[in-house]
Amino acid sequence: MTSTDLILQGDRLALARLLTQIENESPEGLETLGALYPHTGQAHIVGITGAPGTGKSTLVNQLALHLRKRPMPGEDTPPRVGIVAVDPSSPFSGGAILGDRIRMRDLAGDPGVFIRSMASRGALGGLARATSAVGLALDAAGFQIILIETVGAGQAEVDIASNAHTTVVIEVPSMGDAIQANKAGILEIADILVVNKADMPGADTTVATLRLSLEMSGSANAHAAVEGRVGGGRKSSWETPVLETVAIKGEGMPDLADRIFAHREYLTTSGGWEIREGKRVRSQMESLLRDELVKRFLKGRPDGRFEDIVQMVVDRERSPAQAIEELLKGENL
Ligand SMILES: Nc1nc2c(ncn2[C@@H]2O[C@H](COP(=O)(O)OP(=O)(O)OP(=O)(O)O)[C@@H](O)[C@H]2O)c(=O)[nH]1
Ligand SMILES: [Mg+2]
């Protein structure tokens, strides 16, 4: 049996092998992924992001435990849950990070759960791409909900969020002015805001501040606004809810799961699902095209020529734009 068939049947070993191939960007991995692609598109990809230490791993663990006990709307059995932990800051270690060890203890032995951690070894764009490839593999293997945990580290979180259908942003209580409900970026990417560690002082104030900021920013996030316009006539906008959770005790998980399902329902009924898919595929393809064009272009240069020009720019002999213009002169691209 081919590895494609094995994965479609849910063979964990074959899946694990494919994920390693994806991380190593091996040609076999790409080939298998290509064969699996027509079988993808079923999974609900949920990004969970937030600053270091806000409790993402704990929450993902508790959410997965909860999801495994309840059927999704319209289903009889609980969903199979895939978990991908992405840590853009740490070099690839091969070992599980702390949060994963906790998860493995709680979720170990459940055949309906698959956990994978990934760390960056190169460009962040590469990590985002590898993450979406891992998502596709889990999707093909029949995992219906894929939770992707990323540390809020700027561009990486935005890239990974743009790969998710639903983005959950985790905040923690903070006092008074310290609440930087600023975070225009965060409000924009969040479909659901969670104030975790609600057992700590200041949770209510933080929730109120976040709600206020959402109201001031028009309450609908950027995605929803776009989808509202395009999906005209149907339910036009999603109001980002702000929830409280105490992940260490599993509190707030049923509500969070409800909101995640509600967001999925909103996406499918508003036409937003297709819009996001379109955007997702387009950005993936653009990024692949960019990489491929750069690779081909550099291949056609004599060795070291590009480095020489980079050095000229470093030495302020040319601006980056001038250097690129010069490089491309006479090129047929
Ligand atoms: N008081 C309290 N502590 C919590 C809660 N949830 C998580 N923690 C604690 O917060 C710490 C960090 O939790 P993690 O789940 O590892 O947080 P994380 O966001 O995954 O951390 P990184 O992946 O390192 O960014 C741990 O000591 C948890 O026990 C909560 O609801 N209340
Ligand atoms: Mg973590």
Tab-separated table of C-alpha atoms and ligand atoms in Angstrom:
chain	number	residue	atom	x	y	z
A	1	MET	CA	0.000	0.000	0.000
A	2	THR	CA	1.260	3.494	-0.799
A	3	SER	CA	1.887	6.013	1.919
A	4	THR	CA	-0.954	8.086	0.460
A	5	ASP	CA	-3.416	5.232	1.060
A	6	LEU	CA	-2.042	4.560	4.504
A	7	ILE	CA	-2.481	8.200	5.513
A	8	LEU	CA	-6.005	8.362	4.103
A	9	GLN	CA	-6.803	5.361	6.300
A	10	GLY	CA	-5.472	7.199	9.312
A	11	ASP	CA	-2.232	5.252	9.753
A	12	ARG	CA	-0.358	7.219	12.406
A	13	LEU	CA	3.072	5.953	11.514
A	14	ALA	CA	2.688	6.903	7.871
A	15	LEU	CA	1.375	10.303	8.937
A	16	ALA	CA	4.291	10.895	11.290
A	17	ARG	CA	6.697	9.948	8.514
A	18	LEU	CA	5.057	12.402	6.133
A	19	LEU	CA	5.251	15.208	8.690
A	20	THR	CA	8.967	14.630	9.049
A	21	GLN	CA	9.344	14.674	5.276
A	22	ILE	CA	7.439	17.950	5.168
A	23	GLU	CA	9.733	19.467	7.782
A	24	ASN	CA	12.737	18.337	5.797
A	25	GLU	CA	11.155	19.567	2.583
A	26	SER	CA	11.901	16.253	0.951
A	27	PRO	CA	10.627	15.526	-2.578
A	28	GLU	CA	8.796	12.364	-1.394
A	29	GLY	CA	6.899	14.500	1.102
A	30	LEU	CA	5.873	16.954	-1.576
A	31	GLU	CA	4.757	14.134	-3.812
A	32	THR	CA	2.629	12.499	-1.129
A	33	LEU	CA	1.154	15.866	-0.217
A	34	GLY	CA	0.235	16.417	-3.845
A	35	ALA	CA	-1.533	13.055	-3.974
A	36	LEU	CA	-3.378	13.837	-0.741
A	37	TYR	CA	-4.443	17.328	-1.730
A	38	PRO	CA	-7.764	16.360	-3.383
A	39	HIS	CA	-8.739	14.724	-0.077
A	40	THR	CA	-8.224	17.891	1.958
A	41	GLY	CA	-10.467	20.846	2.637
A	42	GLN	CA	-12.622	19.235	5.317
A	43	ALA	CA	-10.791	20.276	8.454
A	44	HIS	CA	-11.535	23.345	10.515
A	45	ILE	CA	-8.197	25.000	11.178
A	46	VAL	CA	-8.108	26.969	14.407
A	47	GLY	CA	-5.102	29.156	15.217
A	48	ILE	CA	-4.408	29.803	18.900
A	49	THR	CA	-1.981	32.628	19.427
A	50	GLY	CA	-0.826	34.965	22.168
A	51	ALA	CA	2.216	36.239	24.020
A	52	PRO	CA	4.620	33.790	25.687
A	53	GLY	CA	3.275	32.251	28.869
A	54	THR	CA	-0.349	33.284	28.438
A	55	GLY	CA	-1.388	29.649	28.762
A	56	LYS	CA	-1.800	28.630	25.138
A	57	SER	CA	-0.526	25.086	25.580
A	58	THR	CA	-2.602	24.535	28.696
A	59	LEU	CA	-5.658	25.859	26.923
A	60	VAL	CA	-5.109	23.825	23.767
A	61	ASN	CA	-4.735	20.734	25.920
A	62	GLN	CA	-7.956	21.403	27.835
A	63	LEU	CA	-9.833	22.394	24.715
A	64	ALA	CA	-8.781	19.175	22.993
A	65	LEU	CA	-9.895	17.137	26.025
A	66	HIS	CA	-13.242	18.881	25.902
A	67	LEU	CA	-13.658	18.542	22.134
A	68	ARG	CA	-13.007	14.819	22.386
A	69	LYS	CA	-16.035	14.511	24.652
A	70	ARG	CA	-18.615	16.291	22.538
A	71	PRO	CA	-19.834	15.874	18.994
A	72	MET	CA	-19.631	18.865	16.688
A	73	PRO	CA	-22.980	20.321	15.622
A	74	GLY	CA	-24.610	17.980	13.137
A	75	GLU	CA	-22.347	15.038	14.035
A	76	ASP	CA	-22.828	11.995	16.260
A	77	THR	CA	-19.277	11.503	17.364
A	78	PRO	CA	-16.643	13.839	18.776
A	79	PRO	CA	-14.209	15.240	16.218
A	80	ARG	CA	-10.756	13.857	15.764
A	81	VAL	CA	-8.370	16.586	16.869
A	82	GLY	CA	-4.949	17.423	15.460
A	83	ILE	CA	-2.619	19.674	17.439
A	84	VAL	CA	0.333	21.512	15.956
A	85	ALA	CA	2.567	23.514	18.289
A	86	VAL	CA	4.714	26.025	16.459
A	87	ASP	CA	7.539	27.779	18.184
A	88	PRO	CA	9.148	30.285	15.857
A	89	SER	CA	11.763	31.271	18.416
A	90	SER	CA	13.328	27.939	19.194
A	91	PRO	CA	15.629	26.072	16.884
A	92	PHE	CA	14.519	22.608	15.938
A	93	SER	CA	15.264	20.387	18.878
A	94	GLY	CA	13.573	17.183	17.905
A	95	GLY	CA	12.198	16.931	21.416
A	96	ALA	CA	8.843	17.933	22.747
A	97	ILE	CA	8.548	21.301	24.408
A	98	LEU	CA	7.120	21.548	27.907
A	99	GLY	CA	3.541	22.196	26.845
A	100	ASP	CA	3.628	19.135	24.636
A	101	ARG	CA	4.831	16.917	27.420
A	102	ILE	CA	1.878	18.014	29.533
A	103	ARG	CA	-0.440	17.391	26.612
A	104	MET	CA	1.048	14.031	25.855
A	105	ARG	CA	0.385	12.929	29.401
A	106	ASP	CA	-3.281	13.947	29.248
A	107	LEU	CA	-4.078	13.055	25.689
A	108	ALA	CA	-1.784	10.083	25.235
A	109	GLY	CA	-3.441	6.927	24.049
A	110	ASP	CA	-6.406	8.699	22.473
A	111	PRO	CA	-6.348	7.568	18.846
A	112	GLY	CA	-8.542	10.550	17.986
A	113	VAL	CA	-5.750	12.976	18.842
A	114	PHE	CA	-2.499	13.612	17.018
A	115	ILE	CA	0.127	16.021	18.364
A	116	ARG	CA	3.059	17.478	16.515
A	117	SER	CA	5.479	20.208	17.466
A	118	MET	CA	7.460	22.246	14.990
A	119	ALA	CA	10.200	24.764	15.363
A	120	SER	CA	11.737	27.177	12.987
A	121	ARG	CA	14.929	26.386	11.203
A	122	GLY	CA	14.891	29.093	8.649
A	123	ALA	CA	12.808	31.882	7.349
A	124	LEU	CA	9.514	32.494	9.063
A	125	GLY	CA	7.803	32.217	5.716
A	126	GLY	CA	9.152	28.682	5.548
A	127	LEU	CA	7.690	27.895	8.929
A	128	ALA	CA	4.278	29.232	7.978
A	129	ARG	CA	4.411	27.141	4.826
A	130	ALA	CA	5.496	24.000	6.638
A	131	THR	CA	2.723	24.586	9.167
A	132	SER	CA	0.080	24.793	6.502
A	133	ALA	CA	1.489	21.658	4.861
A	134	VAL	CA	1.239	19.827	8.187
A	135	GLY	CA	-2.346	21.092	8.440
A	136	LEU	CA	-3.102	19.604	5.027
A	137	ALA	CA	-1.610	16.258	6.011
A	138	LEU	CA	-3.689	16.106	9.205
A	139	ASP	CA	-6.761	17.160	7.236
A	140	ALA	CA	-6.211	14.330	4.728
A	141	ALA	CA	-5.722	11.891	7.606
A	142	GLY	CA	-9.222	12.739	8.817
A	143	PHE	CA	-8.609	15.128	11.677
A	144	GLN	CA	-11.639	17.393	11.676
A	145	ILE	CA	-10.338	20.127	13.926
A	146	ILE	CA	-6.740	21.219	13.814
A	147	LEU	CA	-5.516	23.431	16.626
A	148	ILE	CA	-2.371	25.344	15.758
A	149	GLU	CA	-0.578	26.968	18.687
A	150	THR	CA	1.840	29.789	17.884
A	151	VAL	CA	3.690	32.208	20.109
A	152	GLY	CA	2.722	35.752	19.323
A	153	ALA	CA	5.929	36.864	17.680
A	154	GLY	CA	4.792	39.407	15.160
A	155	GLN	CA	4.772	38.464	11.515
A	156	ALA	CA	4.760	34.739	12.215
A	157	GLU	CA	1.506	34.941	14.125
A	158	VAL	CA	-0.088	36.974	11.378
A	159	ASP	CA	1.117	34.552	8.685
A	160	ILE	CA	-0.096	31.566	10.595
A	161	ALA	CA	-3.378	33.291	11.409
A	162	SER	CA	-3.904	33.902	7.724
A	163	ASN	CA	-3.764	30.125	7.327
A	164	ALA	CA	-6.492	29.490	9.881
A	165	HIS	CA	-10.241	29.592	9.455
A	166	THR	CA	-10.677	30.780	13.014
A	167	THR	CA	-8.092	32.677	15.032
A	168	VAL	CA	-8.259	32.692	18.820
A	169	VAL	CA	-6.071	35.290	20.527
A	170	ILE	CA	-5.166	34.689	24.166
A	171	GLU	CA	-4.653	37.566	26.566
A	172	VAL	CA	-4.135	37.535	30.329
A	173	PRO	CA	-5.427	39.895	33.008
A	174	SER	CA	-3.400	42.997	33.563
A	175	MET	CA	-4.073	46.023	35.656
A	176	GLY	CA	-5.306	49.450	34.605
A	177	ASP	CA	-3.329	51.206	31.945
A	178	ALA	CA	-1.028	48.262	31.508
A	179	ILE	CA	-3.694	46.674	29.370
A	180	GLN	CA	-2.492	47.326	25.930
A	181	ALA	CA	-5.750	46.665	24.271
A	182	ASN	CA	-4.004	48.749	21.749
A	183	LYS	CA	-2.909	45.880	19.817
A	184	ALA	CA	-4.680	46.987	16.726
A	185	GLY	CA	-3.011	44.046	15.025
A	186	ILE	CA	-4.373	41.588	17.538
A	187	LEU	CA	-7.883	42.925	17.378
A	188	GLU	CA	-7.693	42.665	13.639
A	189	ILE	CA	-6.663	39.027	13.493
A	190	ALA	CA	-8.826	37.798	16.398
A	191	ASP	CA	-12.083	36.048	15.625
A	192	ILE	CA	-12.362	35.130	19.281
A	193	LEU	CA	-10.576	36.850	22.162
A	194	VAL	CA	-9.874	34.893	25.310
A	195	VAL	CA	-8.766	36.323	28.626
A	196	ASN	CA	-7.105	33.284	30.159
A	197	LYS	CA	-5.952	33.094	33.801
A	198	ALA	CA	-9.282	34.615	34.768
A	199	ASP	CA	-8.512	33.360	38.283
A	200	MET	CA	-6.009	36.215	38.558
A	201	PRO	CA	-6.942	39.758	39.582
A	202	GLY	CA	-7.960	42.181	36.866
A	203	ALA	CA	-9.719	39.738	34.552
A	204	ASP	CA	-13.011	41.635	34.445
A	205	THR	CA	-11.273	44.939	33.731
A	206	THR	CA	-9.266	43.340	30.965
A	207	VAL	CA	-12.400	41.863	29.404
A	208	ALA	CA	-14.144	45.248	29.607
A	209	THR	CA	-11.172	47.038	28.069
A	210	LEU	CA	-10.950	44.556	25.231
A	211	ARG	CA	-14.686	44.841	24.569
A	212	LEU	CA	-14.389	48.610	24.500
A	213	SER	CA	-11.463	48.499	22.095
A	214	LEU	CA	-13.414	46.161	19.856
A	215	GLU	CA	-16.376	48.512	19.899
A	216	MET	CA	-14.199	51.445	19.052
A	217	SER	CA	-12.610	49.602	16.208
A	218	GLY	CA	-16.036	48.857	14.795
A	219	SER	CA	-16.481	45.536	16.613
A	220	ALA	CA	-16.142	43.476	13.484
A	221	ASN	CA	-12.640	42.369	12.670
A	222	ALA	CA	-10.959	43.014	9.363
A	223	HIS	CA	-11.779	39.635	7.864
A	224	ALA	CA	-15.403	39.903	8.871
A	225	ALA	CA	-15.685	43.362	7.419
A	226	VAL	CA	-14.435	42.201	4.055
A	227	GLU	CA	-16.580	39.080	4.091
A	228	GLY	CA	-19.600	41.142	5.082
A	229	ARG	CA	-19.289	43.269	2.007
A	230	VAL	CA	-18.717	40.420	-0.342
A	231	GLY	CA	-21.249	38.071	1.203
A	232	GLY	CA	-23.950	40.747	0.767
A	233	GLY	CA	-27.443	39.957	1.890
A	234	ARG	CA	-26.404	37.191	4.224
A	235	LYS	CA	-25.385	37.620	7.826
A	236	SER	CA	-22.964	40.423	7.359
A	237	SER	CA	-20.579	40.500	10.239
A	238	TRP	CA	-19.054	38.532	13.044
A	239	GLU	CA	-18.826	40.164	16.417
A	240	THR	CA	-15.624	39.064	18.050
A	241	PRO	CA	-16.567	37.650	21.463
A	242	VAL	CA	-14.383	38.155	24.526
A	243	LEU	CA	-14.378	35.100	26.797
A	244	GLU	CA	-12.833	34.302	30.154
A	245	THR	CA	-11.107	30.992	30.767
A	246	VAL	CA	-9.096	29.336	33.509
A	247	ALA	CA	-7.205	26.862	31.396
A	248	ILE	CA	-5.432	25.138	34.301
A	249	LYS	CA	-8.852	24.087	35.589
A	250	GLY	CA	-10.445	23.546	32.210
A	251	GLU	CA	-12.944	26.329	32.943
A	252	GLY	CA	-14.567	28.063	30.003
A	253	MET	CA	-13.817	25.310	27.487
A	254	PRO	CA	-17.461	24.486	26.600
A	255	ASP	CA	-18.101	28.163	25.865
A	256	LEU	CA	-14.922	28.467	23.820
A	257	ALA	CA	-15.806	25.353	21.819
A	258	ASP	CA	-19.306	26.771	21.213
A	259	ARG	CA	-17.842	29.986	19.870
A	260	ILE	CA	-15.422	28.147	17.620
A	261	PHE	CA	-18.296	26.138	16.151
A	262	ALA	CA	-20.389	29.294	15.858
A	263	HIS	CA	-17.590	30.964	13.936
A	264	ARG	CA	-17.409	28.035	11.575
A	265	GLU	CA	-21.157	28.284	11.073
A	266	TYR	CA	-20.815	32.010	10.435
A	267	LEU	CA	-18.080	31.413	7.871
A	268	THR	CA	-20.034	28.796	5.975
A	269	THR	CA	-23.299	30.752	5.946
A	270	SER	CA	-21.757	34.145	5.114
A	271	GLY	CA	-19.619	32.879	2.268
A	272	GLY	CA	-16.590	33.776	4.358
A	273	TRP	CA	-15.244	30.234	4.256
A	274	GLU	CA	-14.681	30.372	0.502
A	275	ILE	CA	-13.274	33.864	0.725
A	276	ARG	CA	-10.733	32.764	3.302
A	277	GLU	CA	-9.884	29.681	1.292
A	278	GLY	CA	-9.327	31.866	-1.732
A	279	LYS	CA	-7.067	34.227	0.189
A	280	ARG	CA	-5.228	31.375	1.806
A	281	VAL	CA	-4.517	29.570	-1.427
A	282	ARG	CA	-3.539	32.786	-3.163
A	283	SER	CA	-1.066	33.760	-0.467
A	284	GLN	CA	0.402	30.259	-0.417
A	285	MET	CA	0.828	30.283	-4.141
A	286	GLU	CA	2.344	33.735	-4.176
A	287	SER	CA	4.817	32.754	-1.542
A	288	LEU	CA	5.783	29.579	-3.413
A	289	LEU	CA	6.106	31.509	-6.636
A	290	ARG	CA	8.296	34.122	-4.994
A	291	ASP	CA	10.614	31.517	-3.561
A	292	GLU	CA	10.784	29.589	-6.790
A	293	LEU	CA	11.495	32.674	-8.892
A	294	VAL	CA	14.219	33.815	-6.534
A	295	LYS	CA	15.763	30.341	-6.573
A	296	ARG	CA	15.722	30.163	-10.367
A	297	PHE	CA	17.014	33.672	-10.752
A	298	LEU	CA	19.945	33.059	-8.425
A	299	LYS	CA	20.719	29.767	-10.119
A	300	GLY	CA	21.287	31.637	-13.372
A	301	ARG	CA	23.870	33.977	-11.779
A	302	PRO	CA	27.561	33.280	-11.686
A	303	ASP	CA	28.549	32.221	-8.181
A	304	GLY	CA	28.971	35.052	-5.776
A	305	ARG	CA	27.592	37.730	-8.080
A	306	PHE	CA	24.510	38.233	-5.943
A	307	GLU	CA	26.608	38.338	-2.758
A	308	ASP	CA	28.817	40.997	-4.371
A	309	ILE	CA	25.799	43.140	-5.065
A	310	VAL	CA	24.436	42.613	-1.565
A	311	GLN	CA	27.783	43.855	-0.272
A	312	MET	CA	27.585	46.926	-2.517
A	313	VAL	CA	24.240	47.753	-0.959
A	314	VAL	CA	25.669	47.202	2.518
A	315	ASP	CA	28.483	49.599	1.570
A	316	ARG	CA	25.914	52.144	0.445
A	317	GLU	CA	27.165	52.106	-3.117
A	318	ARG	CA	23.634	51.408	-4.311
A	319	SER	CA	20.207	51.376	-2.763
A	320	PRO	CA	18.420	48.008	-2.625
A	321	ALA	CA	15.991	49.172	-5.323
A	322	GLN	CA	18.812	50.326	-7.606
A	323	ALA	CA	20.638	47.043	-7.132
A	324	ILE	CA	17.553	45.009	-8.039
A	325	GLU	CA	16.910	47.145	-11.091
A	326	GLU	CA	20.460	46.598	-12.216
A	327	LEU	CA	20.213	42.847	-11.615
A	328	LEU	CA	17.002	42.554	-13.577
A	329	LYS	CA	18.144	44.677	-16.513
A	330	GLY	CA	17.922	42.623	-19.646
A	331	GLU	CA	16.259	39.732	-17.819
A	332	ASN	CA	13.290	38.048	-19.390
A	333	LEU	CA	11.140	37.208	-16.417
B	1	LIG	N1	-3.280	30.978	37.229
B	1	LIG	C1	-3.359	30.402	36.031
B	1	LIG	N2	-2.245	29.918	35.469
B	1	LIG	C2	-2.351	29.358	34.249
B	1	LIG	C3	-3.588	29.247	33.571
B	1	LIG	N3	-3.364	28.656	32.373
B	1	LIG	C4	-2.046	28.396	32.301
B	1	LIG	N4	-1.427	28.805	33.439
B	1	LIG	C5	-0.013	28.695	33.778
B	1	LIG	O1	0.731	29.585	32.966
B	1	LIG	C6	2.009	29.013	32.665
B	1	LIG	C7	2.254	29.016	31.189
B	1	LIG	O2	1.357	28.107	30.575
B	1	LIG	P1	1.575	27.514	29.140
B	1	LIG	O3	0.335	26.759	28.803
B	1	LIG	O4	2.863	26.803	29.030
B	1	LIG	O5	1.634	28.860	28.317
B	1	LIG	P2	2.035	29.069	26.780
B	1	LIG	O6	1.303	30.282	26.363
B	1	LIG	O7	1.803	27.835	26.024
B	1	LIG	O8	3.570	29.361	26.890
B	1	LIG	P3	4.635	29.393	25.683
B	1	LIG	O9	4.293	28.276	24.742
B	1	LIG	O10	5.925	29.222	26.373
B	1	LIG	O11	4.461	30.747	25.068
B	1	LIG	C8	2.031	27.624	33.276
B	1	LIG	O12	2.686	27.685	34.512
B	1	LIG	C9	0.552	27.321	33.458
B	1	LIG	O13	0.303	26.421	34.504
B	1	LIG	C10	-4.747	29.749	34.219
B	1	LIG	O14	-5.867	29.707	33.703
B	1	LIG	N5	-4.571	30.312	35.443
B	2	MG	MG	3.116	26.722	24.749
